[in-house]
Tab-separated table of C-alpha atoms in Angstrom:
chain	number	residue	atom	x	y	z
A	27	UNK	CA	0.000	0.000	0.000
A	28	UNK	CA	1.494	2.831	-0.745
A	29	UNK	CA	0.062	5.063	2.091
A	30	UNK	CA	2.246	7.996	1.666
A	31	UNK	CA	1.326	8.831	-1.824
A	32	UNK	CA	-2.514	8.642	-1.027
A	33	UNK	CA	-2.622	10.718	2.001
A	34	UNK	CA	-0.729	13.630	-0.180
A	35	UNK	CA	-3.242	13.033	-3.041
A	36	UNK	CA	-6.165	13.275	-0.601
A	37	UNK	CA	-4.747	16.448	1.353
A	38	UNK	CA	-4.610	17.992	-2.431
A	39	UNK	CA	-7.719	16.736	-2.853
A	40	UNK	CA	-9.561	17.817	0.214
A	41	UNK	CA	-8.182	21.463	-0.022
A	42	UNK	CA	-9.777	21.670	-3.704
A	43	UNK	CA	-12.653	20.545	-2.447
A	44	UNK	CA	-13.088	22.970	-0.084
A	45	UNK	CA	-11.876	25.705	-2.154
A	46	UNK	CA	-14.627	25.109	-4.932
A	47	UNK	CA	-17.265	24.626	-1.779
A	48	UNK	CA	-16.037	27.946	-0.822
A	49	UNK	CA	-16.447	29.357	-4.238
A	50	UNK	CA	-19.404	28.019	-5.271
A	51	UNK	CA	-18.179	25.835	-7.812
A	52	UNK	CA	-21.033	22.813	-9.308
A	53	UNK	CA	-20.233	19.158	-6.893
A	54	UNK	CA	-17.486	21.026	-5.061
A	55	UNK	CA	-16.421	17.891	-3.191
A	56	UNK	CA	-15.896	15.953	-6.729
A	57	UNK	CA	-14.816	18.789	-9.413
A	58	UNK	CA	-12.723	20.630	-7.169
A	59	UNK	CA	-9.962	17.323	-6.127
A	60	UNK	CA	-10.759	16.202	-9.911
A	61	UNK	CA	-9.234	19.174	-11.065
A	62	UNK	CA	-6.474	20.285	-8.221
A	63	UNK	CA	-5.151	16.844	-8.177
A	64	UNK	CA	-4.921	16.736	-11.971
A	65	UNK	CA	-3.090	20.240	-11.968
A	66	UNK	CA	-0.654	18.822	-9.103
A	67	UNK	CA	0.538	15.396	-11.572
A	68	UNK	CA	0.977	18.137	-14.161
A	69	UNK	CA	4.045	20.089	-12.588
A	70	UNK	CA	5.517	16.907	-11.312
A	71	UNK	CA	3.850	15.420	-8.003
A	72	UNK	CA	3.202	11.670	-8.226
A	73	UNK	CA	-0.287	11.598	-6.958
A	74	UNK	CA	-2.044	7.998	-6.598
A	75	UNK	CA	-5.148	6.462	-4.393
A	76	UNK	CA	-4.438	2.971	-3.025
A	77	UNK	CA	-6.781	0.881	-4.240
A	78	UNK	CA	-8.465	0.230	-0.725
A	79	UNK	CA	-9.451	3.668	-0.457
A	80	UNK	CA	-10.775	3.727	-4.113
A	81	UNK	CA	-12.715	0.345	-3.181
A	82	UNK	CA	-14.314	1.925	0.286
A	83	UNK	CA	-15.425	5.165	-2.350
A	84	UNK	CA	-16.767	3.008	-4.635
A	85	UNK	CA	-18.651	0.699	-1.553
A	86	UNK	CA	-20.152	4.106	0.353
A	87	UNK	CA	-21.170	5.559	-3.143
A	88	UNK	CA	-22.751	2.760	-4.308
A	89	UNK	CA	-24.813	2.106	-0.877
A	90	UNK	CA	-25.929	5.743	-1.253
A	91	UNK	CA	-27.233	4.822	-4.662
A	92	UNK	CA	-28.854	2.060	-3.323
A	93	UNK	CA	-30.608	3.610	-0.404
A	94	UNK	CA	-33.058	5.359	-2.838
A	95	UNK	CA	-34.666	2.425	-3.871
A	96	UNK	CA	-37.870	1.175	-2.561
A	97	UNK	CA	-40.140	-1.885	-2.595
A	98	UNK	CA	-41.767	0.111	-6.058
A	99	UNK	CA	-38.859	-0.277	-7.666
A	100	UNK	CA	-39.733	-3.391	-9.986
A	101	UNK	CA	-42.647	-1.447	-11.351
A	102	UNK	CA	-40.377	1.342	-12.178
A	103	UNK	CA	-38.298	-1.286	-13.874
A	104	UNK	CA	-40.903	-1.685	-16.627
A	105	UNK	CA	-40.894	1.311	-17.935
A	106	UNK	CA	-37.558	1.174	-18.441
A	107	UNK	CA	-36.627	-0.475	-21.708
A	108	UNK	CA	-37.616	2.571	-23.673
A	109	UNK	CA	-34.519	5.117	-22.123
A	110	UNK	CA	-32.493	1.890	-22.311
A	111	UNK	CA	-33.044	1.586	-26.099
A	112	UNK	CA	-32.419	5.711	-26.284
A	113	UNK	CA	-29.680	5.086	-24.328
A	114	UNK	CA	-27.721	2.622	-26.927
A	115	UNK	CA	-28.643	4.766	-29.642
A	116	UNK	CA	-27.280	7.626	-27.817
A	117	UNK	CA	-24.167	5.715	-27.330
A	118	UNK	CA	-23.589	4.081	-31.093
A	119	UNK	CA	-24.348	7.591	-32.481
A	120	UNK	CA	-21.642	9.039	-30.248
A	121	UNK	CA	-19.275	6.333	-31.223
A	122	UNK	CA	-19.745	7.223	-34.990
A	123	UNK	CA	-18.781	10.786	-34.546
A	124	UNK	CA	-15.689	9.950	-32.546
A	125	UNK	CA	-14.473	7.765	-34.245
A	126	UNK	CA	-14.898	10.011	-37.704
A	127	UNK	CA	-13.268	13.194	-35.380
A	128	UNK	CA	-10.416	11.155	-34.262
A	129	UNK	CA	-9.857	9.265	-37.533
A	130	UNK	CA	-10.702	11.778	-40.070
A	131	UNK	CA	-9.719	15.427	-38.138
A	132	UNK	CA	-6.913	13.995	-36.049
A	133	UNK	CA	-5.812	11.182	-38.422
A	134	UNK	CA	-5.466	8.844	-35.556
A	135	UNK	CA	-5.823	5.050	-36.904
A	136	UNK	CA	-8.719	3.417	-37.328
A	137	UNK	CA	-8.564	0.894	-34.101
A	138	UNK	CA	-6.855	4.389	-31.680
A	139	UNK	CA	-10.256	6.080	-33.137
A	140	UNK	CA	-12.824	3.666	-32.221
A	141	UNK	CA	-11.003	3.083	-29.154
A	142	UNK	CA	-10.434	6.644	-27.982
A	143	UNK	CA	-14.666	7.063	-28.739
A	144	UNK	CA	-15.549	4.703	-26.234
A	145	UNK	CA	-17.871	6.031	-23.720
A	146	UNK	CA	-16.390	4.041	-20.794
A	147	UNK	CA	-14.800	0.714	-19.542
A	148	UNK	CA	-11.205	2.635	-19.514
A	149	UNK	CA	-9.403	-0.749	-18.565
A	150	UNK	CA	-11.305	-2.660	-20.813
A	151	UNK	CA	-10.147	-0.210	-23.643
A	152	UNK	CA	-6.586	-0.084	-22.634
A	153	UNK	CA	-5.936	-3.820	-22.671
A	154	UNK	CA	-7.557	-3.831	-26.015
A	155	UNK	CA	-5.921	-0.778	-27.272
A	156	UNK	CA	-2.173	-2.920	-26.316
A	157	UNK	CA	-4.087	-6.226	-28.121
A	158	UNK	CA	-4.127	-4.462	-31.067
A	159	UNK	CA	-0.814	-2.390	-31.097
A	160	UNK	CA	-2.992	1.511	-30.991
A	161	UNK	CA	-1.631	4.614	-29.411
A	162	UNK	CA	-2.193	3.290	-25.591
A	163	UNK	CA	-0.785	6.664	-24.321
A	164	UNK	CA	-2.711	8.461	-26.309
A	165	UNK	CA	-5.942	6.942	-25.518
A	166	UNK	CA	-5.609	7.147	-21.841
A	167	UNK	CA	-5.223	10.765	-22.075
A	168	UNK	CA	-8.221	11.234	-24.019
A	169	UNK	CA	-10.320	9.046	-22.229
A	170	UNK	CA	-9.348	10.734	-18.621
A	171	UNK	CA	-9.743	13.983	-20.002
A	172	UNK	CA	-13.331	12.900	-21.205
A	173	UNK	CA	-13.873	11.600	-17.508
A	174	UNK	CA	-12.684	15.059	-16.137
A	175	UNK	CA	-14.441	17.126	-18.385
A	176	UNK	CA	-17.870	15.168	-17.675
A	177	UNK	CA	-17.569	15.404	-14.095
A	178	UNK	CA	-16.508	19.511	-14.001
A	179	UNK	CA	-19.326	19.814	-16.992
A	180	UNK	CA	-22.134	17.807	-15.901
A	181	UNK	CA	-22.805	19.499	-12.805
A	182	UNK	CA	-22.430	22.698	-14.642
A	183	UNK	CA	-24.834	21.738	-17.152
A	184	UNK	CA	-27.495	20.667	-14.445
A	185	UNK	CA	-26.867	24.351	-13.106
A	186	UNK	CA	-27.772	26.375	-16.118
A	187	UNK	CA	-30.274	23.715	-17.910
A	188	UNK	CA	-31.939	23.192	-14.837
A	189	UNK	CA	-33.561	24.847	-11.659
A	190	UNK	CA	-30.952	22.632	-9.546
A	191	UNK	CA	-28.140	24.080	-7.794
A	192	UNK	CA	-25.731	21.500	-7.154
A	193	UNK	CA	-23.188	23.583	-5.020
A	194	UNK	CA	-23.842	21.582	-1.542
A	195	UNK	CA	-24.754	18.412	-0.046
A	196	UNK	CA	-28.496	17.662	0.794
A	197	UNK	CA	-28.946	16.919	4.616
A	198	UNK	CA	-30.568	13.145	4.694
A	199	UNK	CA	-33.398	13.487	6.219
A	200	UNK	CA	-32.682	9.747	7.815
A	201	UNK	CA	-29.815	8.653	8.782
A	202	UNK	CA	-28.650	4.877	8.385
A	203	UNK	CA	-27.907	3.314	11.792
A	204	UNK	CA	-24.141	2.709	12.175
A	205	UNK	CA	-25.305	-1.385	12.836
A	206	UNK	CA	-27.003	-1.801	9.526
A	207	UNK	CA	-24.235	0.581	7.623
A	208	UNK	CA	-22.162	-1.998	8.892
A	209	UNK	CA	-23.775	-4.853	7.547
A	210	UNK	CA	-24.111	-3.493	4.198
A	211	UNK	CA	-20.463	-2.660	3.913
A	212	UNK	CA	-19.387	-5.969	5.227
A	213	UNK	CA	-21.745	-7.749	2.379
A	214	UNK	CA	-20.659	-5.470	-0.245
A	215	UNK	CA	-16.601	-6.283	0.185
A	216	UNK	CA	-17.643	-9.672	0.224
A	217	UNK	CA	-19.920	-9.658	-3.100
A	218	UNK	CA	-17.579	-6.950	-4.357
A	219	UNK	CA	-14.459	-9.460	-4.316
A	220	UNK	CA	-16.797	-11.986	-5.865
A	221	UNK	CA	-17.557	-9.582	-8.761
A	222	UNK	CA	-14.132	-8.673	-9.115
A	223	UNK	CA	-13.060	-12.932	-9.677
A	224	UNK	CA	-15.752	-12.540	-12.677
A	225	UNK	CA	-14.098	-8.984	-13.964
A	226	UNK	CA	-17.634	-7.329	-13.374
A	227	UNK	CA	-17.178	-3.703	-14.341
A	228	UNK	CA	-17.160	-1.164	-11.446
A	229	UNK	CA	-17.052	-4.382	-9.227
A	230	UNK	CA	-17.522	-2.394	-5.603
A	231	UNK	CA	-18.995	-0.050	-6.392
A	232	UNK	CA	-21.714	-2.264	-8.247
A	233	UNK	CA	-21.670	-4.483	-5.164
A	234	UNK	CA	-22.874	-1.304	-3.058
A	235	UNK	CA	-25.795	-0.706	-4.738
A	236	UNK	CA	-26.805	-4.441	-4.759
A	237	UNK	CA	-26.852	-5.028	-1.542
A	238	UNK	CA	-28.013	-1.315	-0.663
A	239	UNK	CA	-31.069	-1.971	-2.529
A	240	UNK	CA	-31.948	-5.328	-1.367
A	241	UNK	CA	-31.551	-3.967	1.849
A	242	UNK	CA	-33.475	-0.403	1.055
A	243	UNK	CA	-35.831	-2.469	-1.089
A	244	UNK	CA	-36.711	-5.293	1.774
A	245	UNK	CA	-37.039	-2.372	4.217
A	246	UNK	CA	-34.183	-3.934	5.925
A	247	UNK	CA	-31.705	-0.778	5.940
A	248	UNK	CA	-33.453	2.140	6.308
A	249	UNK	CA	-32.236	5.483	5.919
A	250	UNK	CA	-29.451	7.288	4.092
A	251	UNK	CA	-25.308	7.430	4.234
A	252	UNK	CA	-24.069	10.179	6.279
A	253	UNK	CA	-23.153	13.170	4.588
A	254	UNK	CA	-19.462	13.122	6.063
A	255	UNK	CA	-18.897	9.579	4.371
A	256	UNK	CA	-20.678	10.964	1.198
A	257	UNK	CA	-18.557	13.913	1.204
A	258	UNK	CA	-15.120	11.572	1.945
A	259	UNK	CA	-16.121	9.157	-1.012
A	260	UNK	CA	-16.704	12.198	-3.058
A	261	UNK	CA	-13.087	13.603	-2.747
A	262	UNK	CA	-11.449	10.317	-3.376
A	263	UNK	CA	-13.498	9.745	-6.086
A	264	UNK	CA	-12.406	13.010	-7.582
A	265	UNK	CA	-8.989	12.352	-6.633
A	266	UNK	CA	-9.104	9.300	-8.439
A	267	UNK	CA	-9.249	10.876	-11.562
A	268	UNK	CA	-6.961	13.344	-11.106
A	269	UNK	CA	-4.517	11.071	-10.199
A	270	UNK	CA	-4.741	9.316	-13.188
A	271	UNK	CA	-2.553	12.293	-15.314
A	272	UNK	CA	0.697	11.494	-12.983
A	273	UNK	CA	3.394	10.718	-15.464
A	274	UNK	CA	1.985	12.665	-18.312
A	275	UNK	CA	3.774	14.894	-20.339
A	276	UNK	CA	2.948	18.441	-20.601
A	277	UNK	CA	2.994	18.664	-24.621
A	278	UNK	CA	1.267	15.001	-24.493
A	279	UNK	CA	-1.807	16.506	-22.465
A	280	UNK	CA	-2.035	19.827	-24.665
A	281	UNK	CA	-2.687	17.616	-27.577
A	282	UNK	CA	-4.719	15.282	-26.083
A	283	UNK	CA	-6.553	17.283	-23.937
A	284	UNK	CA	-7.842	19.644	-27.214
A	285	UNK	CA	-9.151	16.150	-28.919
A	286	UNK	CA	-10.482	14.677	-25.820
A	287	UNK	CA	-12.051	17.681	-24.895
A	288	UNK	CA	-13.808	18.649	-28.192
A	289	UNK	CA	-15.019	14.492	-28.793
A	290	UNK	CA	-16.745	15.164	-24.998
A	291	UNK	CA	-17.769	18.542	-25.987
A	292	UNK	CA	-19.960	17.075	-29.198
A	293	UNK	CA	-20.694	13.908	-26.795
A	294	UNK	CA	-22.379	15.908	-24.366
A	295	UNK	CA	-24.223	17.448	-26.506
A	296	UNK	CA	-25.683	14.393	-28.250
A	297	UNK	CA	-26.067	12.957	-25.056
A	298	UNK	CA	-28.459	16.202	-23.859
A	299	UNK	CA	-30.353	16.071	-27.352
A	300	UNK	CA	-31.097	12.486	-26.940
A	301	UNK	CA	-32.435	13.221	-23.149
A	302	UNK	CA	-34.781	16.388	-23.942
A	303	UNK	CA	-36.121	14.475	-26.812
A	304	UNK	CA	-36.775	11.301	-24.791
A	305	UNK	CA	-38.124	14.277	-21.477
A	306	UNK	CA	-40.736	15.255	-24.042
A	307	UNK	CA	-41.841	12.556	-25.265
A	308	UNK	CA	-41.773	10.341	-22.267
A	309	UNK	CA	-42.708	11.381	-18.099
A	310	UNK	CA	-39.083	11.055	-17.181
A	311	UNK	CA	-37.226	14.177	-15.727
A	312	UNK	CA	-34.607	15.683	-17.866
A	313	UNK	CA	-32.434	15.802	-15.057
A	314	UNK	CA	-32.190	11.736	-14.445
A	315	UNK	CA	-32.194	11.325	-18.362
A	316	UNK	CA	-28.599	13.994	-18.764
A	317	UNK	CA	-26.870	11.717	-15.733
A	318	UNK	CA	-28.009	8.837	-17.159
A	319	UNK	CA	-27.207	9.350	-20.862
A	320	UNK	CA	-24.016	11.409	-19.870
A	321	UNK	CA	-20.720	9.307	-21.361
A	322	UNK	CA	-18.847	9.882	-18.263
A	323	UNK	CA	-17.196	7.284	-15.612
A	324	UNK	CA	-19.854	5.188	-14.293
A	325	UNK	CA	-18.747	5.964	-10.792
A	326	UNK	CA	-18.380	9.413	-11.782
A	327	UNK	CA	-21.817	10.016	-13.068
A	328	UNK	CA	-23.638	7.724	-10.181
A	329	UNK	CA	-21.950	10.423	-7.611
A	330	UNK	CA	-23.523	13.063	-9.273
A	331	UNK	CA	-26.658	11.539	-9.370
A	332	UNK	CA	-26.509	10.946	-5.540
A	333	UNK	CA	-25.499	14.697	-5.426
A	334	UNK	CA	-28.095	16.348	-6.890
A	335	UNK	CA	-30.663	13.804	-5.711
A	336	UNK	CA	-31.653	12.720	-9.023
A	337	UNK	CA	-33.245	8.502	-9.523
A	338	UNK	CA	-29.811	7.094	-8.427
A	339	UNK	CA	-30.886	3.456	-9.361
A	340	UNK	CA	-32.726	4.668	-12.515
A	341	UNK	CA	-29.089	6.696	-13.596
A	342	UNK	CA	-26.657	3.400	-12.337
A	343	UNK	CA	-29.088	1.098	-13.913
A	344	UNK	CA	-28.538	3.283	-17.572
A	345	UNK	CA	-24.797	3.107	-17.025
A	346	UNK	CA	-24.262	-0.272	-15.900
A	347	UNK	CA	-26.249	-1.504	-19.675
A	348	UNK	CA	-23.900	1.370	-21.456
A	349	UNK	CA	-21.134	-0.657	-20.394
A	350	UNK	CA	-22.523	-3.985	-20.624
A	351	UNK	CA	-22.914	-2.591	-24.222
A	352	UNK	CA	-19.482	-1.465	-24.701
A	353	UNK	CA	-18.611	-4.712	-23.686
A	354	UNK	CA	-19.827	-6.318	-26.812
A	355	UNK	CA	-20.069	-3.558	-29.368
A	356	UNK	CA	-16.212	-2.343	-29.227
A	357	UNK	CA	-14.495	-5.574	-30.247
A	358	UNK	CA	-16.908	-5.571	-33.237
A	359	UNK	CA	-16.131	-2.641	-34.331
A	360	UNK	CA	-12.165	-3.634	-33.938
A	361	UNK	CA	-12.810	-5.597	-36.432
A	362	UNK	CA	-14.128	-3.708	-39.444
A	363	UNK	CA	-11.932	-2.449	-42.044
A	364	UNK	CA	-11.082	1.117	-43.208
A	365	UNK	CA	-12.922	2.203	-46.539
C-alpha cells in the first residue's frame, strides 16, 4: 500500500474541495480534487489512491445509490426499456462521430479512433488498445480527459439547464444506523471481491448498490449514508481521476486534452439532445435522463446523481447496460476495415 502517496493526493484533494465549496463551484467535493489533483501530476507530483481507499469510495457511493430504492422499484423497472433503447442509440451515435473526429480530423488510426470514442470501460479499452498495437498513451489521455471534463461539466450543465443548484450536499433526512451501515459494507466487500473474480465492471462499487437496494428495497436498511462519508467518497473519487494524469507529459496533455475535450464537448451534446427528446416525449425528468445518458465514468456520473438527488438506481441502472454494451459492441467494431 502505498500510504504515503494517497494521504498527499487526498490532502490535495480535500483542499480543492473545499476551495470550490467555498467558491461556489457545481459538486465542489468531486470537481474541485478532480481538477487540483490533476493540476498537481501536471508540474511533477506523483499523486495515486491505493486501491483500498478507491474500493471503500466506490462501496459508500454505491450504498448511497442504493438507499433510494424502494419496494416500487420493480414497477419502475418496466418502464424502463424505452430510455435503455435511447440510451444505446445515444451511445452508437456518439461512437460514430468519434471515431470520424479522431480518424478523419486527427488522423489517428482506425482501431486508436474507435477506441479513444468509447464512452467508458477505460481498462477494458486499454488492454484492447495494447491487443491491437494503438496509441495506448494516447488513448488514456483522451479518455481521462473525457472523464474530467464530464464530471466539471455535468454538474455545470445541471446548473444552467436546470432549476438545480448543485453547489452543496443535501442533509438526509434519515440517517442509516451505524449497525445496519455496517452490515451493508461488510456484504458489499464480500460480493464486491466476488464480482471482481468474474471482472464485473465497477465491481464495488456495483456491489454497493446491490446489496443497498436489497436492503433499502426489503425495508431492511433504512435510511441514508451520512453526509461526512458521502462527502469523503466524493473527494477520493475526484482524486481518483486526477490522479490518473501522474506521469503525463505536458505537450502530451495539450494535444490530447484539445481532442479529448472537443469528442466530450460534441458527446455531451448528443447525449443532452437524446435526453430532452426522450423528457418530451416520455414522463421522465430531464435531469435523471442527462446523468443517465451522460458518457462519463460510471462511478463518476452515479456520484452526481446521488449529489443532486436525481433517480440514483434509474441513472446506475442506464450506465451499468452502457457498459454492458461497450462490452460487446467495441471488439466488433475492432474488427471492421477502413474504406
Amino acid at each position: 500500500m502505498d500510504l504515503k502517496s494517497t494521504l498527499i493526493t487526498l490532502i490535495i484533494g480535500s483542499t480543492g474541495g473545499f476551495m470550490a465549496s467555498r467558491m461556489g463551484f457545481p459538486a465542489p467535493f468531486l470537481t474541485g480534487p478532480a481538477t487540483i489533483v490533476t493540476i498537481s501530476c501536471l508540474i511533477g507530483l506523483k499523486c495515486s489512491i491505493d486501491t483500498v481507499f478507491r474500493n471503500f469510495s466506490f462501496i459508500i457511493i454505491g450504498i448511497s445509490i442504493g438507499s433510494s430504492a424502494t419496494p416500487q422499484l420493480t414497477q419502475a423497472l418496466a418502464s424502463w426499456p424505452y430510455t435503455m433503447i435511447g440510451m444505446i442509440v445515444n451511445v452508437f451515435v456518439i461512437i460514430i462521430i468519434g471515431k470520424y473526429l479522431f480518424q478523419r480530423v486527427y488522423k489517428l488510426n482506425s482501431n486508436t479512433a474507435v477506441l479513444a470514442s468509447c464512452p467508458g470501460l477505460l481498462s477494458f479499452v486499454l488492454g484492447l488498445s495494447e491487443d491491437t498495437k494503438s496509441e495506448t498513451v494516447r488513448i488514456s489521455v483522451i479518455q481521462s480527459v473525457r472523464v474530467l471534463t464530464l464530471i466539471l461539466a455535468v454538474p455545470t450543465c445541471i446548473t444552467f439547464l436546470t432549476d438545480f443548484q448543485a453547489q452543496t450536499l443535501s442533509e438526509n433526512l434519515e440517517q442509516i444506523g451505524w449497525l445496519h451501515l455496517l452490515w451493508l459494507f461488510v456484504a458489499s466487500v464480500l460480493l464486491g471481491r466476488i464480482l471482481l473474480e468474474i471482472r464485473c465492471p465497477a465491481a464495488f462499487l456495483f456491489a454497493g448498490m446491490v446489496v443497498s437496494i436489497s436492503g433499502h428495497t426489503l425495508d431492511l436498511t433504512p435510511g441514508n449514508v451520512p453526509s461526512f462519508l458521502e462527502t469523503f467518497a466524493f473527494i477520493i473519487l475526484g482524486s481518483l481521476v486526477g490522479s490518473r494524469f501522474t506521469g503525463v507529459r505536458v505537450s502530451l496533455f495539450k494535444t490530447a486534452f484539445i481532442q479529448g475535450a472537443t469528442f466530450t464537448a460534441i458527446a455531451l451534446i448528443v447525449s443532452s439532445t437524446f435526453a430532452y427528446v426522450i423528457s418530451i416525449l416520455s414522463d421522465f425528468p430531464f435531469l435523471d435522463l442527462l446523468i443517465a445518458f451522460a458518457p462519463g465514468g460510471l462511478e463518476s456520473m452515479a456520484a452526481i446523481g446521488s449529489l443532486v438527488k436525481a433517480d440514483t438506481t434509474f441513472v446506475a441502472f442506464h450506465h451499468l447496460a452502457r457498459l454492458l454494451f461497450l462490452t460487446a459492441l467495441i471488439p466488433l467494431l475492432l474488427t471492421q476495415k477502413d474504406n
